[in-house]
PDB file of C-alpha atoms in Angstrom:
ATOM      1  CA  UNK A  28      -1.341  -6.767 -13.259  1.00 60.00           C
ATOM      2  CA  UNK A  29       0.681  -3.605 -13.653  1.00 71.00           C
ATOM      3  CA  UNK A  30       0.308  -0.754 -10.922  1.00 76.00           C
ATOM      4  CA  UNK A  31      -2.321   1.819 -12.238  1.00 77.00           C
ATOM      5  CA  UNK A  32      -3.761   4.960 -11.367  1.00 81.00           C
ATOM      6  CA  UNK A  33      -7.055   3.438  -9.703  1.00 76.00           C
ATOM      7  CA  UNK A  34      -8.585   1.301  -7.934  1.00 74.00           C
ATOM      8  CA  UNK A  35      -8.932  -2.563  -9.144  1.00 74.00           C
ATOM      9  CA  UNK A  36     -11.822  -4.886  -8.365  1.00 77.00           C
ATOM     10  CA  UNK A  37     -11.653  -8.461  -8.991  1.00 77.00           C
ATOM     11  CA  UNK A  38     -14.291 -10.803  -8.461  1.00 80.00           C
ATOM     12  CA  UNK A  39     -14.105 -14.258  -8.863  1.00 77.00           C
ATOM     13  CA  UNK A  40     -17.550 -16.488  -9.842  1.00 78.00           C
ATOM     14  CA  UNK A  41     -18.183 -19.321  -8.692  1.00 70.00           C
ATOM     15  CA  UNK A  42     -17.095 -21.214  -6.026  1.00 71.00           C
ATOM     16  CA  UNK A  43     -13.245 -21.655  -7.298  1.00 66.00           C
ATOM     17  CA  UNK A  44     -10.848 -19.190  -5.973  1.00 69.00           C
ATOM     18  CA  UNK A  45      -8.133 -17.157  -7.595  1.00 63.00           C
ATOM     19  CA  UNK A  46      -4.701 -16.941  -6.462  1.00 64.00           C
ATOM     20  CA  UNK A  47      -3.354 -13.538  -5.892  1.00 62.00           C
ATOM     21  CA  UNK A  48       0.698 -12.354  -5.672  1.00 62.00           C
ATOM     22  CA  UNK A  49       1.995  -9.272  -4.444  1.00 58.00           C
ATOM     23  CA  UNK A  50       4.229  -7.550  -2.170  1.00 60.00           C
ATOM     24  CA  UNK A  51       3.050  -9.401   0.563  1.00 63.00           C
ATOM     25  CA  UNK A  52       3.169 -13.099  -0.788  1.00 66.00           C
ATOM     26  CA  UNK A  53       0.736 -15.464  -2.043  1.00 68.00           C
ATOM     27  CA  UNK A  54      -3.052 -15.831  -1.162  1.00 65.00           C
ATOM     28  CA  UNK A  55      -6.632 -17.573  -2.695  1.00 68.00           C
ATOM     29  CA  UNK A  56      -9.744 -15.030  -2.852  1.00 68.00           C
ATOM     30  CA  UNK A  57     -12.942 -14.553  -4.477  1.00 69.00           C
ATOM     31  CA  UNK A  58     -12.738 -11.471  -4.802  1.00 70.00           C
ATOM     32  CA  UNK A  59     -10.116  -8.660  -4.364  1.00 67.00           C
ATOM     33  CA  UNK A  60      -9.996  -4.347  -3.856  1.00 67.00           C
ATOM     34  CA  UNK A  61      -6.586  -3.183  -4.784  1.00 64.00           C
ATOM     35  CA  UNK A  62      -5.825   0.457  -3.946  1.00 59.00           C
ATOM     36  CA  UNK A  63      -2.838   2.415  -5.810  1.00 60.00           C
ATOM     37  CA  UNK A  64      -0.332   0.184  -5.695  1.00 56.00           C
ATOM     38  CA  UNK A  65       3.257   0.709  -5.663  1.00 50.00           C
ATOM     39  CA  UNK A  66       4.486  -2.360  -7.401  1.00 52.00           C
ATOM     40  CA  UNK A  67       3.571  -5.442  -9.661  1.00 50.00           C
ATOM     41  CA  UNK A  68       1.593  -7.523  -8.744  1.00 49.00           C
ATOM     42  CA  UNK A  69      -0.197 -11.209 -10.440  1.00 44.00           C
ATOM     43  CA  UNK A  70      -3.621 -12.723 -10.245  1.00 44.00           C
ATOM     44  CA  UNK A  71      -4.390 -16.138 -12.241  1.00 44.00           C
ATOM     45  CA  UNK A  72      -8.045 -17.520 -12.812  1.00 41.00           C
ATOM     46  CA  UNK A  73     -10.432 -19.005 -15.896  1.00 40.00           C
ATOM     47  CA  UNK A  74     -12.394 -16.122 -15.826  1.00 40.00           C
ATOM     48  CA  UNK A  75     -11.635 -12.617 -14.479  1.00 41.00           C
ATOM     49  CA  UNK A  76     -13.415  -9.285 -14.708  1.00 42.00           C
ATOM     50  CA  UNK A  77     -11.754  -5.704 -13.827  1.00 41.00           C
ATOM     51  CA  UNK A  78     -13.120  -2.950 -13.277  1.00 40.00           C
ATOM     52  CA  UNK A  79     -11.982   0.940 -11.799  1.00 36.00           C
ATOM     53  CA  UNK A  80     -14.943   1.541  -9.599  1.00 35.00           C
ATOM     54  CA  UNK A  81     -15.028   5.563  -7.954  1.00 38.00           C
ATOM     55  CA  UNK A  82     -15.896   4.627  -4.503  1.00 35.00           C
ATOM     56  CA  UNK A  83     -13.913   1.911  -2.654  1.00 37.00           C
ATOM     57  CA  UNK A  84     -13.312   2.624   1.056  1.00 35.00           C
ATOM     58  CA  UNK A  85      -9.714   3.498  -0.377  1.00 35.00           C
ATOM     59  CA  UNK A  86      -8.943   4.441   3.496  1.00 31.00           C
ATOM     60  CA  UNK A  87      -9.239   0.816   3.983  1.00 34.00           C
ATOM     61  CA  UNK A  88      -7.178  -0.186   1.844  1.00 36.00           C
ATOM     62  CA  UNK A  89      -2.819   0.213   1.939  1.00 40.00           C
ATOM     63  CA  UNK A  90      -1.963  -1.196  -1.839  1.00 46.00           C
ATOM     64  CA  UNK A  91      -1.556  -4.291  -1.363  1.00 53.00           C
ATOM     65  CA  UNK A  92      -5.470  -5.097  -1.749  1.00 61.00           C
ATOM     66  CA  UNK A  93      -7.891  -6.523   0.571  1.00 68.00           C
ATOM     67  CA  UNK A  94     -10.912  -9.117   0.034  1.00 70.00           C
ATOM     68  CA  UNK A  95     -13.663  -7.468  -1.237  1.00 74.00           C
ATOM     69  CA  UNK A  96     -15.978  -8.517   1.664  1.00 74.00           C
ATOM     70  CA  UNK A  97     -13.339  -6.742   4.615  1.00 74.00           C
ATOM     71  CA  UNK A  98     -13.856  -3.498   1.970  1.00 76.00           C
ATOM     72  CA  UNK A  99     -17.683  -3.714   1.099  1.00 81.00           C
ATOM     73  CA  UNK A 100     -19.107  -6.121   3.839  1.00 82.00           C
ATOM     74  CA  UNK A 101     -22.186  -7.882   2.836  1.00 87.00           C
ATOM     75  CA  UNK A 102     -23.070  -5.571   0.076  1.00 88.00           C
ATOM     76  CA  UNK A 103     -19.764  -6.863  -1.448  1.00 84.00           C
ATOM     77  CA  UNK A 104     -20.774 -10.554  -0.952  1.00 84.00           C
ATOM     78  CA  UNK A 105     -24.001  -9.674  -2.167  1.00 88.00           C
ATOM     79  CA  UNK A 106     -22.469  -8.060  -5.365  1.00 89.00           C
ATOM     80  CA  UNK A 107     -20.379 -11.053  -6.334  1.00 86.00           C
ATOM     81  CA  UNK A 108     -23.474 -13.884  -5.931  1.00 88.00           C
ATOM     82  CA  UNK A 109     -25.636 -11.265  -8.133  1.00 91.00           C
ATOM     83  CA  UNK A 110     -22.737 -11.799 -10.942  1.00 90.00           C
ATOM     84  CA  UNK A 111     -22.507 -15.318 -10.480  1.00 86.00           C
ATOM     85  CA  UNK A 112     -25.892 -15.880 -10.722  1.00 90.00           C
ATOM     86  CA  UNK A 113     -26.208 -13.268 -14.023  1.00 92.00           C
ATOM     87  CA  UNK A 114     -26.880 -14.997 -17.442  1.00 89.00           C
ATOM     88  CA  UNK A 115     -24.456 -12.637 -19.727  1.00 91.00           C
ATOM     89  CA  UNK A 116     -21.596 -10.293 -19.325  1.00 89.00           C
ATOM     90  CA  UNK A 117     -23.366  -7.384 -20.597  1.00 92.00           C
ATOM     91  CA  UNK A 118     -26.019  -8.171 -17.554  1.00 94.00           C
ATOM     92  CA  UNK A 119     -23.112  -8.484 -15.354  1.00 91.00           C
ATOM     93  CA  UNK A 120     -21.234  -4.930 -16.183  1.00 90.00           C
ATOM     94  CA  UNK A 121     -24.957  -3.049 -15.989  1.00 93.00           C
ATOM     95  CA  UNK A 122     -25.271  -4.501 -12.019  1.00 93.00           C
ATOM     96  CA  UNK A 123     -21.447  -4.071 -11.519  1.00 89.00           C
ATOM     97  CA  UNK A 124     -22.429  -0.347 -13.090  1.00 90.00           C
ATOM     98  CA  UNK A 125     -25.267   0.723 -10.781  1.00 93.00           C
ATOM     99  CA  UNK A 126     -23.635  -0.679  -7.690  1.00 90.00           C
ATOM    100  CA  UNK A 127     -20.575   1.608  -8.659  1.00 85.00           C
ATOM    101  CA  UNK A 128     -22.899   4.941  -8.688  1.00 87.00           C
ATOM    102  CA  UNK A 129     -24.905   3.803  -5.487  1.00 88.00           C
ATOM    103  CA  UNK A 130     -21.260   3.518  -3.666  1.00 83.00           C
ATOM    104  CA  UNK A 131     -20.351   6.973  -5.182  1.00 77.00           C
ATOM    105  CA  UNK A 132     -23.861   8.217  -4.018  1.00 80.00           C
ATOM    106  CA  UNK A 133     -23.252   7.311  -0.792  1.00 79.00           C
ATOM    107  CA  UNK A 134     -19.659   8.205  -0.402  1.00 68.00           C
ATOM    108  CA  UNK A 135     -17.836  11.264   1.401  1.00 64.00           C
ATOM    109  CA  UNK A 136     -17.742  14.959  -0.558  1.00 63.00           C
ATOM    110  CA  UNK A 137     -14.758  15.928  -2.576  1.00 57.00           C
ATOM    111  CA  UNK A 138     -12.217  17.268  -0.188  1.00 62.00           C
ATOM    112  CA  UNK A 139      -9.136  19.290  -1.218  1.00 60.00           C
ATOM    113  CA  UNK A 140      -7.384  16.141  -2.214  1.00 60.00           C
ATOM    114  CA  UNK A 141      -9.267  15.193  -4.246  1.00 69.00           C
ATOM    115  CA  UNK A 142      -8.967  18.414  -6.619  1.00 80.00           C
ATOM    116  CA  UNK A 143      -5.393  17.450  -6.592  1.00 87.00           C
ATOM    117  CA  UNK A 144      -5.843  14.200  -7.471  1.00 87.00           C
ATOM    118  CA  UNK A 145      -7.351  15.492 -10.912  1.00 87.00           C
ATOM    119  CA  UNK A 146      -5.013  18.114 -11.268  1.00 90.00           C
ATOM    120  CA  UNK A 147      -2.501  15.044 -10.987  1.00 91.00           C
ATOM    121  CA  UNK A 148      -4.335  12.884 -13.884  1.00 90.00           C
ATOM    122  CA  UNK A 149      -4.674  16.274 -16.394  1.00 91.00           C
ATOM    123  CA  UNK A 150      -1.272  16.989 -16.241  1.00 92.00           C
ATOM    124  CA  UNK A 151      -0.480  13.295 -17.125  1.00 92.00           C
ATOM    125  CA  UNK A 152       1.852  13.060 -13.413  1.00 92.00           C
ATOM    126  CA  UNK A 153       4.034  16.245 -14.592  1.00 92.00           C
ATOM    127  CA  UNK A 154       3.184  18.350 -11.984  1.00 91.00           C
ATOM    128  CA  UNK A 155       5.091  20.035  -8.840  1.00 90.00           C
ATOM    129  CA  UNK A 156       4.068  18.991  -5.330  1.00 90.00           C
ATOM    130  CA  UNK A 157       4.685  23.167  -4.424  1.00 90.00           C
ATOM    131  CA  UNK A 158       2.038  23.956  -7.160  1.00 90.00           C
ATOM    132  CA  UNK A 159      -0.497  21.182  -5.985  1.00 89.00           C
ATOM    133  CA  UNK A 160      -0.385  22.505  -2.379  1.00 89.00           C
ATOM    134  CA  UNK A 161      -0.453  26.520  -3.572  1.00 88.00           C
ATOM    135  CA  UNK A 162      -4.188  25.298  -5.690  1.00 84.00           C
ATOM    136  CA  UNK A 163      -5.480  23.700  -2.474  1.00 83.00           C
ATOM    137  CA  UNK A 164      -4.601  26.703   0.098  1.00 85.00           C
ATOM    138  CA  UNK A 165      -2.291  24.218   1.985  1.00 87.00           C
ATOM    139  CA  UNK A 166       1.262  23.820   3.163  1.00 90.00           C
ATOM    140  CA  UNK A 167       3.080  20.809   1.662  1.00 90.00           C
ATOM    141  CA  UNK A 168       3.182  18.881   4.764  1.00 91.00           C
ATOM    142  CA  UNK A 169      -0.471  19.166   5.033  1.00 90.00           C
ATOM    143  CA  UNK A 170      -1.131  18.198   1.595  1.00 89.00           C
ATOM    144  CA  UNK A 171       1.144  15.704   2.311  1.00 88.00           C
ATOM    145  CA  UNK A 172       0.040  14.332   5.069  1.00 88.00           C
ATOM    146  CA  UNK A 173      -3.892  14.622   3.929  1.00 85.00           C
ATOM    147  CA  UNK A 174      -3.407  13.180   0.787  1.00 86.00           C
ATOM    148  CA  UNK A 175      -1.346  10.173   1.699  1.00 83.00           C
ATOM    149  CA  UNK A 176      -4.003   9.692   4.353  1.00 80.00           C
ATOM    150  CA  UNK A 177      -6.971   9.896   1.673  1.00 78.00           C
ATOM    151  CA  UNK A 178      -5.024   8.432  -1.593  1.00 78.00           C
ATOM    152  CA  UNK A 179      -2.554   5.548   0.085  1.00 76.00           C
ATOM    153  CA  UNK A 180       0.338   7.244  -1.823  1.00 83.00           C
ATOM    154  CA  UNK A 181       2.310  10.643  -1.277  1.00 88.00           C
ATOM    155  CA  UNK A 182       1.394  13.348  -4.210  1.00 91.00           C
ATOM    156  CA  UNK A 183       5.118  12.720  -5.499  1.00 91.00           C
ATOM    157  CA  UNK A 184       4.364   9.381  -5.779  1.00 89.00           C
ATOM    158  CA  UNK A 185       0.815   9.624  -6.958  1.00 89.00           C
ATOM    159  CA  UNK A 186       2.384  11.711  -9.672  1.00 92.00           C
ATOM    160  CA  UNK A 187       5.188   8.963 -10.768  1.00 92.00           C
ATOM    161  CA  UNK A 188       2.233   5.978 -11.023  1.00 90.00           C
ATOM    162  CA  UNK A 189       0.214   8.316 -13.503  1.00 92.00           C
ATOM    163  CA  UNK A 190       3.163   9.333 -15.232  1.00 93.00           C
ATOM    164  CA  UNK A 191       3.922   5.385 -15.791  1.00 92.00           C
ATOM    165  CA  UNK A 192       0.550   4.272 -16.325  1.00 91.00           C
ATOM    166  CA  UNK A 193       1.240   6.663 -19.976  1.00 93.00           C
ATOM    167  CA  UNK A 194       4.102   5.871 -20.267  1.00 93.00           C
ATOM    168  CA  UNK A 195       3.320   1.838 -20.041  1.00 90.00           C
ATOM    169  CA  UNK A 196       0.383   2.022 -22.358  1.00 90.00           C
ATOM    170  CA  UNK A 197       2.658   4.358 -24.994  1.00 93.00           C
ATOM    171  CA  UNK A 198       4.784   1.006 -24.744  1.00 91.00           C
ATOM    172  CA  UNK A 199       2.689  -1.680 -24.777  1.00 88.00           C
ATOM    173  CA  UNK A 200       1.343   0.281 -27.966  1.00 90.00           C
ATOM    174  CA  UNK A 201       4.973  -0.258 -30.034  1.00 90.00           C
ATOM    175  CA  UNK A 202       6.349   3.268 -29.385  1.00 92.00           C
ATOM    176  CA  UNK A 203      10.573   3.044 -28.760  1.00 91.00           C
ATOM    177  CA  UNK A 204      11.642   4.250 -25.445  1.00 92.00           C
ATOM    178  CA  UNK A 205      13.262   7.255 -25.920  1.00 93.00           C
ATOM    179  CA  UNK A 206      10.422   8.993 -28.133  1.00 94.00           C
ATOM    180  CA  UNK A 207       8.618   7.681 -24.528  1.00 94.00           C
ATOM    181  CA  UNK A 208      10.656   9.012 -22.138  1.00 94.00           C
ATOM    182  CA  UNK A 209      10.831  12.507 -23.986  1.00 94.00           C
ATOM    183  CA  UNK A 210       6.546  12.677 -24.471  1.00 94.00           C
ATOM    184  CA  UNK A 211       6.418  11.705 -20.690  1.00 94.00           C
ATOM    185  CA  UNK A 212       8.507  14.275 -19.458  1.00 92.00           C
ATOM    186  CA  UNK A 213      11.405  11.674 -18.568  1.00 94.00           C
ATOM    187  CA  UNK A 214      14.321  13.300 -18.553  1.00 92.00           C
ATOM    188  CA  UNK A 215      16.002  10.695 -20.407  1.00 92.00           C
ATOM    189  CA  UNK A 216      15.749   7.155 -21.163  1.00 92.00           C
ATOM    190  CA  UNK A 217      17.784   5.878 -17.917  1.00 93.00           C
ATOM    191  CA  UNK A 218      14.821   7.364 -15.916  1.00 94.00           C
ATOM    192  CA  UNK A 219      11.959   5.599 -17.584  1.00 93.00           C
ATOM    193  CA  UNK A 220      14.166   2.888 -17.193  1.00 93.00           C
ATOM    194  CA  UNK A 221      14.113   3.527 -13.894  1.00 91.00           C
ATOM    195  CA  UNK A 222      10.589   4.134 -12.923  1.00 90.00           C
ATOM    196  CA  UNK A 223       9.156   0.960 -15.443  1.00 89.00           C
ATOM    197  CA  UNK A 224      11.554  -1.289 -13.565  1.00 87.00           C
ATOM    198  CA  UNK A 225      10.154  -0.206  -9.652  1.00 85.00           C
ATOM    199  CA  UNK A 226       7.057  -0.166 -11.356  1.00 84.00           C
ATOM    200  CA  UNK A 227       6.412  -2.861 -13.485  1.00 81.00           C
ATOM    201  CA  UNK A 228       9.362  -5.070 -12.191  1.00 80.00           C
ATOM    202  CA  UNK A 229      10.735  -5.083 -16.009  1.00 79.00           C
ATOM    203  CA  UNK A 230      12.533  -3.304 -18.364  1.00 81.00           C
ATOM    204  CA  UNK A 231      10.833  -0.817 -21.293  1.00 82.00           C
ATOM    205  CA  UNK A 232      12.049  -3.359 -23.673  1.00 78.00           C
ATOM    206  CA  UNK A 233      10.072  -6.330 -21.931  1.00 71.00           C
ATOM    207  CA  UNK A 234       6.817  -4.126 -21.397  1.00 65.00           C
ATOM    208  CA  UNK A 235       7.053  -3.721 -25.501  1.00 65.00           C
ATOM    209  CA  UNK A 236       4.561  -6.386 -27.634  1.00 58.00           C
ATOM    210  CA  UNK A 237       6.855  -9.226 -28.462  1.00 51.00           C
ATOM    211  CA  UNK A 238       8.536  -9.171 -24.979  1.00 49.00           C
ATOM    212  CA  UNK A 239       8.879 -12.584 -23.470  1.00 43.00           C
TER     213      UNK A 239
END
């Protein structure tokens, strides 16, 4: 599971667990909230659904992911026996759907940060932490400081995982690396180099179709 800019829910169904490997080591779930993350991580079941939901508890939550009962409390629990016990996938998606606006319903107001979140995702990551702070009204450090607080990741790095997250999928779709690097605002191919292999944990070449 490559890092990505948002946050990933997977629920297991049924009683058998998943296995889940990340920064932190090894661990069985049946069901897991992963924040931003700042690295690669691996999951491995028979059946797996993902999905990007808008409200998470991301304050909860420091990358490395967390069950999705210590996130959600019973209405997570709750969520996971109502797919289990659905008859199709399409049934499944519609609950996993209107639990995902009730959250949002429920959850806090747009601060500050979150206006330069979005201004993070338009700009595709190519944006200057100076700039972000000037559109909020705030000093760096307190953008800084509020965002990491809010997000789990500094702007700067908020800004390299949605930068990736292009430039992976502009990979995995056949394009060569250097026609990458220049459309993501790389400044050459050494950096996307770079950034893929903190990322992803491989090189541009092995993110390519074919690789491995």
């Amino acid at each position: 599971m490559l890092p990505r800019p948002g946050v990933v829910v997977v629920i297991g169904l049924g009683d058998e667990t998943f296995t889940i490997e990340d920064t932190t080591g090894r661990r069985s779930s049946r069901g897991l909230v992963a924040a931003l993350t700042p690295g690669p991580g691996a999951g491995r079941a028979r059946r797996v659904r993902r999905g990007t939901p808008d409200a998470s508890g991301r304050a909860e939550l420091d990358g490395s992911g967390a069950a999705l009962e210590d996130v959600w409390g019973p209405d997570g629990r709750r969520l996971r026996e109502r797919l289990a016990g659905a008859g199709s996938w399409a049934e499944r998606l519609a609950l996993t759907d209107a639990f995902r606006r009730e959250r949002a319903a429920r959850g806090p107001r747009m601060a500050p940060k979150a206006a330069a979140w979005e201004r993070i995702v338009a700009r595709r990551g190519r944006v200057r932490v100076g700039d972000l702070a000037a559109s909020c009204g705030w000093s760096r450090k307190r953008l800084w400081s509020r965002f990491r607080e809010q997000v789990g990741l500094t702007p700067k790095r908020a800004a390299m995982l949605v930068r990736f997250d292009r430039a992976a999928r502009s990979l995995r779709a056949g394009q060569d690396a250097a026609s990458v690097a220049q459309a993501c605002g790389y400044a050459g191919q050494l950096h996307l180099h770079r950034d893929v292999l903190a990322f992803a944990g491989c090189t541009p070449d092995a993110a390519a179709p074919g690789a491995g």
